Coordinates of C-alpha atoms in Angstrom, one line a residue:
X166 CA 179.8 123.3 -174.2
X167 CA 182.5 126.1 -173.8
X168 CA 181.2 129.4 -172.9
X169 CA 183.4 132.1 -174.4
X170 CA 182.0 134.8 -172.0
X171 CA 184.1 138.0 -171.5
X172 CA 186.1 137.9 -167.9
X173 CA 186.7 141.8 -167.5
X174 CA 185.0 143.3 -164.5
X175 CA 182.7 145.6 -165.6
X176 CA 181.5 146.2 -162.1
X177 CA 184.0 149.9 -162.2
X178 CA 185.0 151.6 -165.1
X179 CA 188.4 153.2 -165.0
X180 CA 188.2 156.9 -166.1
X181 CA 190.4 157.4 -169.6
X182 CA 191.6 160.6 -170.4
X183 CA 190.5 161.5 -173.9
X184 CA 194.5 161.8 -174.7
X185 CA 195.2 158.5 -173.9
X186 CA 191.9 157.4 -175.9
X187 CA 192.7 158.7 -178.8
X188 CA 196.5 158.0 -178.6
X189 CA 195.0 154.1 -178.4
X190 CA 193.3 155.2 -181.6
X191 CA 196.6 156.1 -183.0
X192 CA 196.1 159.4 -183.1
X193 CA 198.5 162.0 -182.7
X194 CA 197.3 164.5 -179.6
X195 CA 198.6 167.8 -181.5
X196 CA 194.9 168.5 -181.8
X197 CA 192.8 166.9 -179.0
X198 CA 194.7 164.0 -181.0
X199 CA 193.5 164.3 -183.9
X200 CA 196.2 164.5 -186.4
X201 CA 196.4 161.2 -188.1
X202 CA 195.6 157.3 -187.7
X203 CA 197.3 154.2 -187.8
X204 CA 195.7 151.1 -190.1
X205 CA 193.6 148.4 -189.4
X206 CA 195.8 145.1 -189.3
X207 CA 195.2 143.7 -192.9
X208 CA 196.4 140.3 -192.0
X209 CA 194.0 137.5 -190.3
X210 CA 194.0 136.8 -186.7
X211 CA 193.2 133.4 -186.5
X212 CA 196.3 132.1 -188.8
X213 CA 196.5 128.8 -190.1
X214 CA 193.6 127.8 -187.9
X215 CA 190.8 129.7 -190.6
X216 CA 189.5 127.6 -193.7
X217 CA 188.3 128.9 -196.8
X218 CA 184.8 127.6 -197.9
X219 CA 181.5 126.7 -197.3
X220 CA 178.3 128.1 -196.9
X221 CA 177.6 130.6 -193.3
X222 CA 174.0 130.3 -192.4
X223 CA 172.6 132.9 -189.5
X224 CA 169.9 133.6 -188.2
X225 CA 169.2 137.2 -187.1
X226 CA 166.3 138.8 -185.0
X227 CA 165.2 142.4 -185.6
X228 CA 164.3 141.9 -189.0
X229 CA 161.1 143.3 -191.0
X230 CA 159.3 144.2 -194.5
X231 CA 161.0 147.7 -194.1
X232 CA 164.5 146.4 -194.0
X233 CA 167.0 148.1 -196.6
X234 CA 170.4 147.3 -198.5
X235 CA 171.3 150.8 -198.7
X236 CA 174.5 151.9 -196.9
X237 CA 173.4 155.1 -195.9
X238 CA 169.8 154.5 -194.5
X239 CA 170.1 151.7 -192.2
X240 CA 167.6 151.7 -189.4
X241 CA 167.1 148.5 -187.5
X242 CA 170.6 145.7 -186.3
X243 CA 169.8 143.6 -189.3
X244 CA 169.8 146.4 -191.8
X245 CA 173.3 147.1 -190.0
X246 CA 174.6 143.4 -190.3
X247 CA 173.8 143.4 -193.9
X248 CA 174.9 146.7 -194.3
X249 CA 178.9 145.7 -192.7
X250 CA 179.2 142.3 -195.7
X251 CA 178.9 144.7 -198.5
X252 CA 180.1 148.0 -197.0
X253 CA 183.0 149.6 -195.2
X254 CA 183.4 153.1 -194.2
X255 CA 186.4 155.1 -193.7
X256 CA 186.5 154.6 -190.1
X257 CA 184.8 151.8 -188.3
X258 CA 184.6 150.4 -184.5
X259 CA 186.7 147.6 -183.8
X260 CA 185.7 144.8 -181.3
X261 CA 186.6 147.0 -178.2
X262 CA 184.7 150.0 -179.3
X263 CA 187.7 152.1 -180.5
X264 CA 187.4 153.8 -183.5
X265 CA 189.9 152.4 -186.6
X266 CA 191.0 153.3 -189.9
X267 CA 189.4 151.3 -192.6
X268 CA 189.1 152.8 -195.8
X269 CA 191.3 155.8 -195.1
X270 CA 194.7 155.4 -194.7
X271 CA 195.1 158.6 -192.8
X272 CA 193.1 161.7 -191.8
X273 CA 194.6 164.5 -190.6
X274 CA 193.3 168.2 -189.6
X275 CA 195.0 171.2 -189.8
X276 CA 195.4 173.1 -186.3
X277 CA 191.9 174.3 -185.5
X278 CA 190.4 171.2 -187.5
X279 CA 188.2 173.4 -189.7
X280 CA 190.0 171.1 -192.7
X281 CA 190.5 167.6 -192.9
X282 CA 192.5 165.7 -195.1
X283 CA 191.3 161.7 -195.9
X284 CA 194.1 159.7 -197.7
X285 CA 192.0 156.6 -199.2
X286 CA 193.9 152.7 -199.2
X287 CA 195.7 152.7 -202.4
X288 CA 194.0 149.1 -204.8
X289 CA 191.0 148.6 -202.7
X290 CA 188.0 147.6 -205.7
X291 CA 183.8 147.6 -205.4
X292 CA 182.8 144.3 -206.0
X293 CA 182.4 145.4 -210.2
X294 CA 185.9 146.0 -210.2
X295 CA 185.5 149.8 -210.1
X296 CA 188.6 151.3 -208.0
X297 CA 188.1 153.0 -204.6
X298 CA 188.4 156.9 -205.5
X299 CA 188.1 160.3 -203.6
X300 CA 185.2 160.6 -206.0
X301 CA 183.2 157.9 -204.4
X302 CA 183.7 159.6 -201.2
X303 CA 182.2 162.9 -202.3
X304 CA 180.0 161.2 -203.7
X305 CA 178.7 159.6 -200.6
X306 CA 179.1 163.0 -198.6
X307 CA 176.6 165.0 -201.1
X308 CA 174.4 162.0 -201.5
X309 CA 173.9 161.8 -197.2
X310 CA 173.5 165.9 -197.3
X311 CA 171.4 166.0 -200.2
X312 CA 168.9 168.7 -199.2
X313 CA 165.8 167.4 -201.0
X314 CA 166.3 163.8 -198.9
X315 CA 169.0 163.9 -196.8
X316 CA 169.8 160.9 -195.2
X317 CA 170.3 159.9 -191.6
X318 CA 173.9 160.9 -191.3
X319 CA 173.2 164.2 -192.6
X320 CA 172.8 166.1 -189.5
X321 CA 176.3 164.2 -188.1
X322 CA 178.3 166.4 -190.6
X323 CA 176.4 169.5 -190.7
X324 CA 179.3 171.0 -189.9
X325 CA 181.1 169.9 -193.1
X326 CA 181.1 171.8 -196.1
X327 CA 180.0 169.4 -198.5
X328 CA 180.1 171.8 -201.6
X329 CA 183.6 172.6 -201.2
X330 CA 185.3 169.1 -200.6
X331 CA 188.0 169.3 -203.0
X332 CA 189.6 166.1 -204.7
X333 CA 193.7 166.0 -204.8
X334 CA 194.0 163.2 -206.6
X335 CA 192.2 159.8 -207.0
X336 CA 193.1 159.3 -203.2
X337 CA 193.1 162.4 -201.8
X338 CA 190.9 164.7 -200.8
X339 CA 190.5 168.0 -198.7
X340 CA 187.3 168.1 -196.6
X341 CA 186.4 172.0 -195.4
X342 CA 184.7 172.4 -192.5
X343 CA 182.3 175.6 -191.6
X344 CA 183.5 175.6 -187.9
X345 CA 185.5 173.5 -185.9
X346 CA 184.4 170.1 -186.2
X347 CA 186.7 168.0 -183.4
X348 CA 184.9 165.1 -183.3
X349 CA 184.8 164.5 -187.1
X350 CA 186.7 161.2 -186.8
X351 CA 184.2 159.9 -184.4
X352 CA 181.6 160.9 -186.7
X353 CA 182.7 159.1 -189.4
X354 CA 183.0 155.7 -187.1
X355 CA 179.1 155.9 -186.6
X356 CA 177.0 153.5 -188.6
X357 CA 175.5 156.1 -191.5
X358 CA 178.7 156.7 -193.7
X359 CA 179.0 153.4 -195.3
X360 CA 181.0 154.5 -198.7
X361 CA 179.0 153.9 -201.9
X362 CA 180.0 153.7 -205.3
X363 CA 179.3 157.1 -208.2
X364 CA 177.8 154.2 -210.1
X365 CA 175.7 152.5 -207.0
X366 CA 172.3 150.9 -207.9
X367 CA 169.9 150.1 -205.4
X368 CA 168.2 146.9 -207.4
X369 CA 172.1 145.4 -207.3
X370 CA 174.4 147.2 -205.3
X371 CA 178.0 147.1 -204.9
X372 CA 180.4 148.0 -202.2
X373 CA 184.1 147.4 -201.1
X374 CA 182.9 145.1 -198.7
X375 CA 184.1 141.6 -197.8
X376 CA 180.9 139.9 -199.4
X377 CA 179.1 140.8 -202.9
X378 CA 174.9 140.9 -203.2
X379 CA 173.3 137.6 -204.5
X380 CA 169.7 138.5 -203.7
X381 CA 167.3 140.5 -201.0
X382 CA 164.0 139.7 -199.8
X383 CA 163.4 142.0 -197.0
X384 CA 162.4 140.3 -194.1
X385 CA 162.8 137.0 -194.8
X386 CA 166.4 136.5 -196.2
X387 CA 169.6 138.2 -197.8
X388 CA 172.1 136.0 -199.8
X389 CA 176.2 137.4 -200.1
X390 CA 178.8 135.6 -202.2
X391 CA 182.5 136.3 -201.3
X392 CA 184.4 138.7 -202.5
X393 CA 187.8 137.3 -203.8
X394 CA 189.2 140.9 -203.9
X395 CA 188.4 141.9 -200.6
X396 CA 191.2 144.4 -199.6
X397 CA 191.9 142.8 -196.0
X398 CA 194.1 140.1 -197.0
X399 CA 192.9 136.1 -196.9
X400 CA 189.2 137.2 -195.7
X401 CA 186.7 136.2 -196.1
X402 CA 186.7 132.7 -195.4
X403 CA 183.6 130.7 -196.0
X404 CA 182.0 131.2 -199.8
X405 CA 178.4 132.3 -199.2
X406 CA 176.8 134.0 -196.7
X407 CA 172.9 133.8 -195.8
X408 CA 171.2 136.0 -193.5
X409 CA 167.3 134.8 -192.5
X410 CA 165.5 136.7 -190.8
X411 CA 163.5 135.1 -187.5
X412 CA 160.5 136.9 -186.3
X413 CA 161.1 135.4 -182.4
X414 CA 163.8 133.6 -180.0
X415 CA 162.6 130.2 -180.3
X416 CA 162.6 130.0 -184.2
X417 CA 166.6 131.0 -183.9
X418 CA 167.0 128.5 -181.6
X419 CA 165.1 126.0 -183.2
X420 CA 166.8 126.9 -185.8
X421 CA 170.4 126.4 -184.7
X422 CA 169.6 122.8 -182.9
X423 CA 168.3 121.5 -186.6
X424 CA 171.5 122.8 -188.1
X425 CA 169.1 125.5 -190.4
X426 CA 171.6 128.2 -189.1
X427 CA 175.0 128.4 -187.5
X428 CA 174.6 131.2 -185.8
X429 CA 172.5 133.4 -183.7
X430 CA 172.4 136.6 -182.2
X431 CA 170.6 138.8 -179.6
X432 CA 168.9 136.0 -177.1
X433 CA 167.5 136.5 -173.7
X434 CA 168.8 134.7 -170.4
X435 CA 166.9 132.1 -170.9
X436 CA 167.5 131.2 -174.2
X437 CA 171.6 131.4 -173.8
X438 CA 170.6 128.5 -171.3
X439 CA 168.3 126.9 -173.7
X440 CA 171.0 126.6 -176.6
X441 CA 173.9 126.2 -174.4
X442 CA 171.9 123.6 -172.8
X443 CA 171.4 122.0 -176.1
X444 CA 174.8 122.0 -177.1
X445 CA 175.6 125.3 -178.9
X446 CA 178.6 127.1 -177.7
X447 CA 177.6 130.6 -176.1
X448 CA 179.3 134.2 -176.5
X449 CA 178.7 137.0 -173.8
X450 CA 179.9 141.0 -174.7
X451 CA 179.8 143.4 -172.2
X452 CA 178.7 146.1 -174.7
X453 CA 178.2 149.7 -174.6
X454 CA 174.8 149.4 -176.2
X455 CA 171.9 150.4 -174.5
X456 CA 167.7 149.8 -174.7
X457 CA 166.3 152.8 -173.4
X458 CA 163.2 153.7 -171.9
X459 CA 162.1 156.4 -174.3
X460 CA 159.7 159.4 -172.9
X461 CA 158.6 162.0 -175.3
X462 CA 159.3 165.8 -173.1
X463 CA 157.0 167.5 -175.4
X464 CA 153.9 166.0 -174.6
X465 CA 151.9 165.0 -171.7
X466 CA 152.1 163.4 -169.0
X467 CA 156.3 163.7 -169.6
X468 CA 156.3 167.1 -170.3
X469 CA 156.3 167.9 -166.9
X470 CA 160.3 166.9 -165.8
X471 CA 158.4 166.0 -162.7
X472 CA 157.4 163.3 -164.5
X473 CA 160.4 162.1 -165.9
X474 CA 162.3 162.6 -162.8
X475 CA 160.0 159.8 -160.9
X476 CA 160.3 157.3 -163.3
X477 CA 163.5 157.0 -163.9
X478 CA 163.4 156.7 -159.6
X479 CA 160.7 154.2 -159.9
X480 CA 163.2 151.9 -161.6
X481 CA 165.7 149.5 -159.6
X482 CA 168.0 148.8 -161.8
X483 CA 169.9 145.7 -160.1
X484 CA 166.7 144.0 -159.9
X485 CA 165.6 144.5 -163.9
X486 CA 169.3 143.5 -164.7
X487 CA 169.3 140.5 -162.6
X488 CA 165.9 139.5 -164.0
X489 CA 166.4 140.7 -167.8
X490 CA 169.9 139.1 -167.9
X491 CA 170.7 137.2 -165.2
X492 CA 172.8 139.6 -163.7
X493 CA 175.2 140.2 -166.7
X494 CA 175.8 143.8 -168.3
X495 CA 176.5 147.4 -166.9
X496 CA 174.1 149.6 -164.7
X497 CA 173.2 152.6 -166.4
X498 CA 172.7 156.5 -165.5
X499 CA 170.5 157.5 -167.5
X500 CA 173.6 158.8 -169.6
X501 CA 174.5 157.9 -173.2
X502 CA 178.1 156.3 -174.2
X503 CA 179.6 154.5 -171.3
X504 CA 182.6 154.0 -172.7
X505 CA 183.4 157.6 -174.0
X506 CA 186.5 159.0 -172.1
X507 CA 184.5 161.9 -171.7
X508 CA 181.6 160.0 -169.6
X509 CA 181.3 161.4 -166.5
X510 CA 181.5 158.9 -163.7
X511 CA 181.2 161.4 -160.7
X512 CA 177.2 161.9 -161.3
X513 CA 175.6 159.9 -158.7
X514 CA 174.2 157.3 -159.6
X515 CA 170.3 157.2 -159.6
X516 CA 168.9 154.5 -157.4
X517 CA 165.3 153.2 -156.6
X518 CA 163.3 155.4 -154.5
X519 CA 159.6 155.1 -154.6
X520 CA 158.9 157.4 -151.9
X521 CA 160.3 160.6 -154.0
X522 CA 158.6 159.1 -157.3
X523 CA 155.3 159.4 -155.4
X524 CA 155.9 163.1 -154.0
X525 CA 157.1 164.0 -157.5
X526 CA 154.3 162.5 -159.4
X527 CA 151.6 163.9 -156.7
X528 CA 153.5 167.5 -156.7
X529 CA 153.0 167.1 -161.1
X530 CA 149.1 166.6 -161.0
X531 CA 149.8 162.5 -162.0
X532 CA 148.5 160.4 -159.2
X533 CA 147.5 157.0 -159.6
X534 CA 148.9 157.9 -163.7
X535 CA 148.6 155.2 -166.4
X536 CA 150.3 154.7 -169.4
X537 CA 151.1 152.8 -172.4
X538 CA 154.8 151.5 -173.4
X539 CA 155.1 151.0 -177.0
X540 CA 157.6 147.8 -177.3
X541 CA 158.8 145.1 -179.5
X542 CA 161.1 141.8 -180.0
X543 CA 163.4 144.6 -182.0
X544 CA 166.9 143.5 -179.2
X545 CA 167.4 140.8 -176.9
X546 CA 165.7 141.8 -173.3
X547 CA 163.6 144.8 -174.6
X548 CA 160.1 142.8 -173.9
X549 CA 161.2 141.8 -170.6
X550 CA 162.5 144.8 -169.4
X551 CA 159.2 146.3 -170.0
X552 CA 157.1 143.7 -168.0
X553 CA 159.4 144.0 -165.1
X554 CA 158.8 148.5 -165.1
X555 CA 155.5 147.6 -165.5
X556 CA 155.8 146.0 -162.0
X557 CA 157.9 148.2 -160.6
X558 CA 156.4 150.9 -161.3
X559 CA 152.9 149.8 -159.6
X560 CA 154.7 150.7 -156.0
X561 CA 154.1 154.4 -157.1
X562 CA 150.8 153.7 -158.2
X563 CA 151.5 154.0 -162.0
X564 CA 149.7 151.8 -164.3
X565 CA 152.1 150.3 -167.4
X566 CA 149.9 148.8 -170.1
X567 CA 152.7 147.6 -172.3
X568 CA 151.8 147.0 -175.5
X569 CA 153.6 144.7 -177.5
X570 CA 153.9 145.7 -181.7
X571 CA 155.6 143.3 -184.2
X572 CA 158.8 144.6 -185.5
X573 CA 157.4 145.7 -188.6
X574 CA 154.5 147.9 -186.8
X575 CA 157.2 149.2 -184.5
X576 CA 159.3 150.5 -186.9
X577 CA 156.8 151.6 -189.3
X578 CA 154.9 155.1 -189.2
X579 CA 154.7 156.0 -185.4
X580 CA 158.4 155.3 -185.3
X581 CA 159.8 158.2 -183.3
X582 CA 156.2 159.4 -182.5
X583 CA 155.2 157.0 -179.1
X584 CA 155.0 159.1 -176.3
X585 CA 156.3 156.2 -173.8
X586 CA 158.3 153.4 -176.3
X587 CA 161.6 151.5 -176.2
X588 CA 164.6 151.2 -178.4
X589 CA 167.5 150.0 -179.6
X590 CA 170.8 151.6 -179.6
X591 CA 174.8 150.2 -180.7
X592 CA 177.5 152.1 -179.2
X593 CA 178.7 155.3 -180.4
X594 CA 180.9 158.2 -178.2
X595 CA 179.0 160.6 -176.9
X596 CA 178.9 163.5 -179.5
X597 CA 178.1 161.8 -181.9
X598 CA 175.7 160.1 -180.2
X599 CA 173.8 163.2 -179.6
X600 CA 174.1 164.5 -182.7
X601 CA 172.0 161.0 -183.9
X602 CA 169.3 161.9 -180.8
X603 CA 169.1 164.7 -178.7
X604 CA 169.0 167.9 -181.3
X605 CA 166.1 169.3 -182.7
X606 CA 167.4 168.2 -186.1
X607 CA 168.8 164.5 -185.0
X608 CA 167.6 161.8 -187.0
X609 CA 166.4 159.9 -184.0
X610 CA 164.6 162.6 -181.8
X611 CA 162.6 159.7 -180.2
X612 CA 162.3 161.9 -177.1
X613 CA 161.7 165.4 -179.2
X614 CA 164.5 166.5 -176.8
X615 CA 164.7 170.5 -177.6
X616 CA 167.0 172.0 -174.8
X617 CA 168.5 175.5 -176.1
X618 CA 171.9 175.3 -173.5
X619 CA 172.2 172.0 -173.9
X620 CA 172.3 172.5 -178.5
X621 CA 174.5 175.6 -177.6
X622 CA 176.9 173.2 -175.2
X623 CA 176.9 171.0 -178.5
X624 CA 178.0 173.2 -180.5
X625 CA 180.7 174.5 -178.5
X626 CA 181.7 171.3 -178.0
X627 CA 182.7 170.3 -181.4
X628 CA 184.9 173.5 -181.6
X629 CA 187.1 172.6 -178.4
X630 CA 190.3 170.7 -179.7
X631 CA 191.2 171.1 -175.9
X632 CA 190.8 168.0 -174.8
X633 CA 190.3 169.2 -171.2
X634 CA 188.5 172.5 -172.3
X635 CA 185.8 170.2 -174.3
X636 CA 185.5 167.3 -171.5
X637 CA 184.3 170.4 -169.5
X638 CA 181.8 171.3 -171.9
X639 CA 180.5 167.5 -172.1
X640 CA 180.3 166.6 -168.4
X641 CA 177.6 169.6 -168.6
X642 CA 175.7 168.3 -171.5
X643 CA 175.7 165.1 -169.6
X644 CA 174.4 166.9 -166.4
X645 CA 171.3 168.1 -168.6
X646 CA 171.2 164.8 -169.9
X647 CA 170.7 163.1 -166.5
X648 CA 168.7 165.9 -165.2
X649 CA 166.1 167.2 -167.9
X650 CA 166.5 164.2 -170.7
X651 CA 163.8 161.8 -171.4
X652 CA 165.6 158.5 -171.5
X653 CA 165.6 156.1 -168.8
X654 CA 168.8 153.7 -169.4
X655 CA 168.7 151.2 -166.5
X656 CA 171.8 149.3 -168.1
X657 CA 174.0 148.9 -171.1
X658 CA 172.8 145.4 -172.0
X659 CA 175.0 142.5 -172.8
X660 CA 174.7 141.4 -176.1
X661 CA 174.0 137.4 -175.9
X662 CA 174.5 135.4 -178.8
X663 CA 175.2 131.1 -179.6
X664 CA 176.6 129.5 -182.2
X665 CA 177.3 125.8 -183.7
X666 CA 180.8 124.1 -182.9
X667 CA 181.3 123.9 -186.3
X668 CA 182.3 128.1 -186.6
X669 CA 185.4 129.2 -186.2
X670 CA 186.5 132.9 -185.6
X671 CA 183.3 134.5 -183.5
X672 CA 184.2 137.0 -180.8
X673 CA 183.1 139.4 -178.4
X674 CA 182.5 143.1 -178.5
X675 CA 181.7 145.9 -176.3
X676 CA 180.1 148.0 -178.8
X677 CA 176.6 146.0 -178.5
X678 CA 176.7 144.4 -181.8
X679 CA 176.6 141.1 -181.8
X680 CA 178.8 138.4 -183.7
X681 CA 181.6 140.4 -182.7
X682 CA 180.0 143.3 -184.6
X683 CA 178.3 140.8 -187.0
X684 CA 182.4 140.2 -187.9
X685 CA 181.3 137.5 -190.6
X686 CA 184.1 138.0 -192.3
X687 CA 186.1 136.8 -189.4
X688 CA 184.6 133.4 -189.6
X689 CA 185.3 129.8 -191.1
X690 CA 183.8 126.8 -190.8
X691 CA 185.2 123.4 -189.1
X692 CA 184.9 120.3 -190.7

């Protein structure tokens, strides 16, 4: 069947100047362009060709017992694709990793952006009919911040003076700031600031987003209904949506050859060719998202940068990508947000070179060193990119005992504590991106990163609205990164996902979310 790969050569990456990025965002370049954004296109793409009705069944991978319907504490891609049917946020990624307006109408920063000011979409409802207010929106902001339990997107708006966010009117308000906080827009595009109702109940909850809650099991299955009021004119199509959960690749693809499910995401190479061979139509994105290698730098043996330093050498890239996927995706740096204007190309890149790992593990006092990765089925190529390091790391004499957790286990209390573990990461730009990982207060400190120049670069960062003066300041955060961070990222993977000739309306995406960022809203069925 058709393969509806994407043809862009991903081989270079042209440099973008952060102007011209955030011109394409529609933003006015007064303040490193930050001054206001146009809309998202309310009308559908796919014209007369979409059809209304029907059921949607997909099966998803990733999912566990721990999984949650709650906007603002999402954790694993499942909790995420639930999280996009009943949510939206005032800014969300489109399908080419730009950040868009989508609850906002406009936000716009006075000239040193210490105050923002969000306009809200006039008539947008939650699914009980309650209007979209400026109330809501505080509302959300205090309930991420709340100092007893903040949330995950707390730390991502530190900056933002929460108890002084003043409401205009019912679709306005004013949003101080206790410094300069540039990349605020940005921010707001990451995946923790799904806007939630003043009335919103966890046992049923309600959002503005394209499908209303039916029912929840966690781990096993989520139903959606659509929502006839949904603000983005004519979507969605089909009339229920039903998310199942599958604990492994061949389930999904068992699934889609019976016809259990229409759709399925996150595969490895081998089973795009299993389901394409059987029929299913395939989808390749060339996505900014990335499985990293994950070594803790506060505790032994990767404590000593030594360490770190000869294992991100041990890996050869090419080879893992050519084995994991077949060749597909984008090699990596060991660098965060490849599609950031701000990325810095001119690092060189780090190749194979098992000679130097050796010297550098023999100069740290870790000869013959052996280890234990923590992994899991939690993304498509995470297992196997393990067992190939494993191997490649045995030319410098390291033993890799990788030990293999259910999802579940994986994400449960040792989250965030292995000391050698994998992950899974969509694509966000690059400060915000650190602020989710690399500060001593970041939600996900999987590496316990804790780099004094590197917090103080940060924070000067978000108070350039120079877009030259802060590109500066990030190509030497990214230097620290690459030298001193404990990530290994051999590639930004390529998301591979197959689907049933009988769906309409699925696309690509480079952020690393898969379904065309799980765009089920998008979709229709064919008769």
């Amino acid at each position: 069947m058709k393969s509806a790969e994407d043809n862009q050569d991903y081989s270079s990456i042209p440099s973008v100047s952060r102007r011209s990025f955030l011109q394409g965002l529609g933003v006015s370049a007064s303040i490193v362009g930050m001054s206001s954004l146009i809309n998202l296109p309310a009308t559908s793409a796919y014209g007369a060709a979409a059809k209304v009705g029907g059921t949607l069944n997909v099966g998803l991978s990733g999912g566990s017992s721990s999984d949650t319907l709650d906007g603002n504490a999402t954790v694993s891609s499942v909790d995420n694709a639930r999280a996009w049917q009943l949510y939206n946020s005032l800014v969300e990624f489109d399908t080419k990793a730009v950040p868009r307006l989508s609850l906002a109408s406009s936000i716009t920063a006075n000239s040193d952006a210490t105050l923002w000011t969000i306009k809200l979409r006039d008539g947008v409802k939650f699914h009980d009919g309650k209007p979209l207010t400026a109330d809501d929106v505080i509302f959300t902001f205090k309930r991420i911040t709340n100092p007893k339990s903040p949330l995950q997107g707390a730390a991502g708006i530190a900056s933002v003076d929460v108890a002084k966010i003043k409401k205009i009117n019912n679709l306005t308000l004013e949003v101080p700031c206790t410094k300069p906080f540039a990349a605020f827009v940005e921010q707001l595009a990451c995946y923790y600031y799904f806007i939630l109702p003043t009335n919103w109940n966890a046992k049923h909850p309600t959002g503005t987003g394209p499908f209303k809650f039916e029912s929840f099991t966690p781990g096993v299955q989520s139903v959606f209904t659509r929502n006839e009021t949904y603000w983005e004119s004519a979507k969605p199509y089909v009339d229920k949506l039903v998310i199942i959960d599958f604990a492994d690749e061949t389930s999904q693809i068992n699934g889609l050859q019976s016809g259990q499910v229409q759709l399925v995401d996150q595969l490895s190479n081998n089973g795009l060719a299993e389901a394409k061979s059987a029929g299913a139509k395939t989808l390749v994105s060339h996505g900014g998202g990335f499985t990293p290698f994950t070594m803790r730098v506060d505790v032994a043996p990767f404590n000593d940068v030594r360490v770190r330093e000869a294992f991100k050498l041990i890996v050869n890239r090419k080879q893992m990508l050519e084995q994991v996927f077949g060749g597909r995706g984008t090699i990596g740096n060991d660098i965060v947000a490849i599609w950031d204007p701000e990325y810095d190309h001119s690092i060189p890149q780090r190749t194979q070179n098992i000679k130097k790992a050796k010297a550098l593990l023999k100069a740290a006092g870790h000869e013959n060193l052996s280890v234990d990765l923590m992994t899991s089925d939690i993304a498509q190529g995470v297992v196997e990119a393990a067992q190939v390091f494993a191997q490649q790391a045995s030319a410098a004499g390291v033993t890799v005992n990788v030990k293999t957790l259910t999802v579940s286990d994986f994400y449960g209390p040792n989250y965030l504590k292995y000391a050698f573990a994998q992950d899974y990461w969509f694509y966000a730009p690059y400060l915000p991106q650190v602020n989710l990982g690399f500060l001593p207060n970041s939600p996900f400190n999987e590496t316990h990163f804790n780099n004094a120049q590197y917090e103080s670069l940060y924070a000067k960062a978000l108070t350039q609205v120079s877009a030259p003066a802060q590109k500066k300041t990030v190509h030497q955060m990214q230097k620290i990164e690459y030298d001193q961070g404990g990530y290994i990222i051999p590639y930004f993977s390529p998301v591979f996902d197959a689907y049933s000739s009988k769906v309409g309306g699925v696309s690509t995406s480079k952020t690393g979310i898969p379904l065309g960022n799980y765009g089920f809203k998008n979709m229709w069925l064919i008769e």
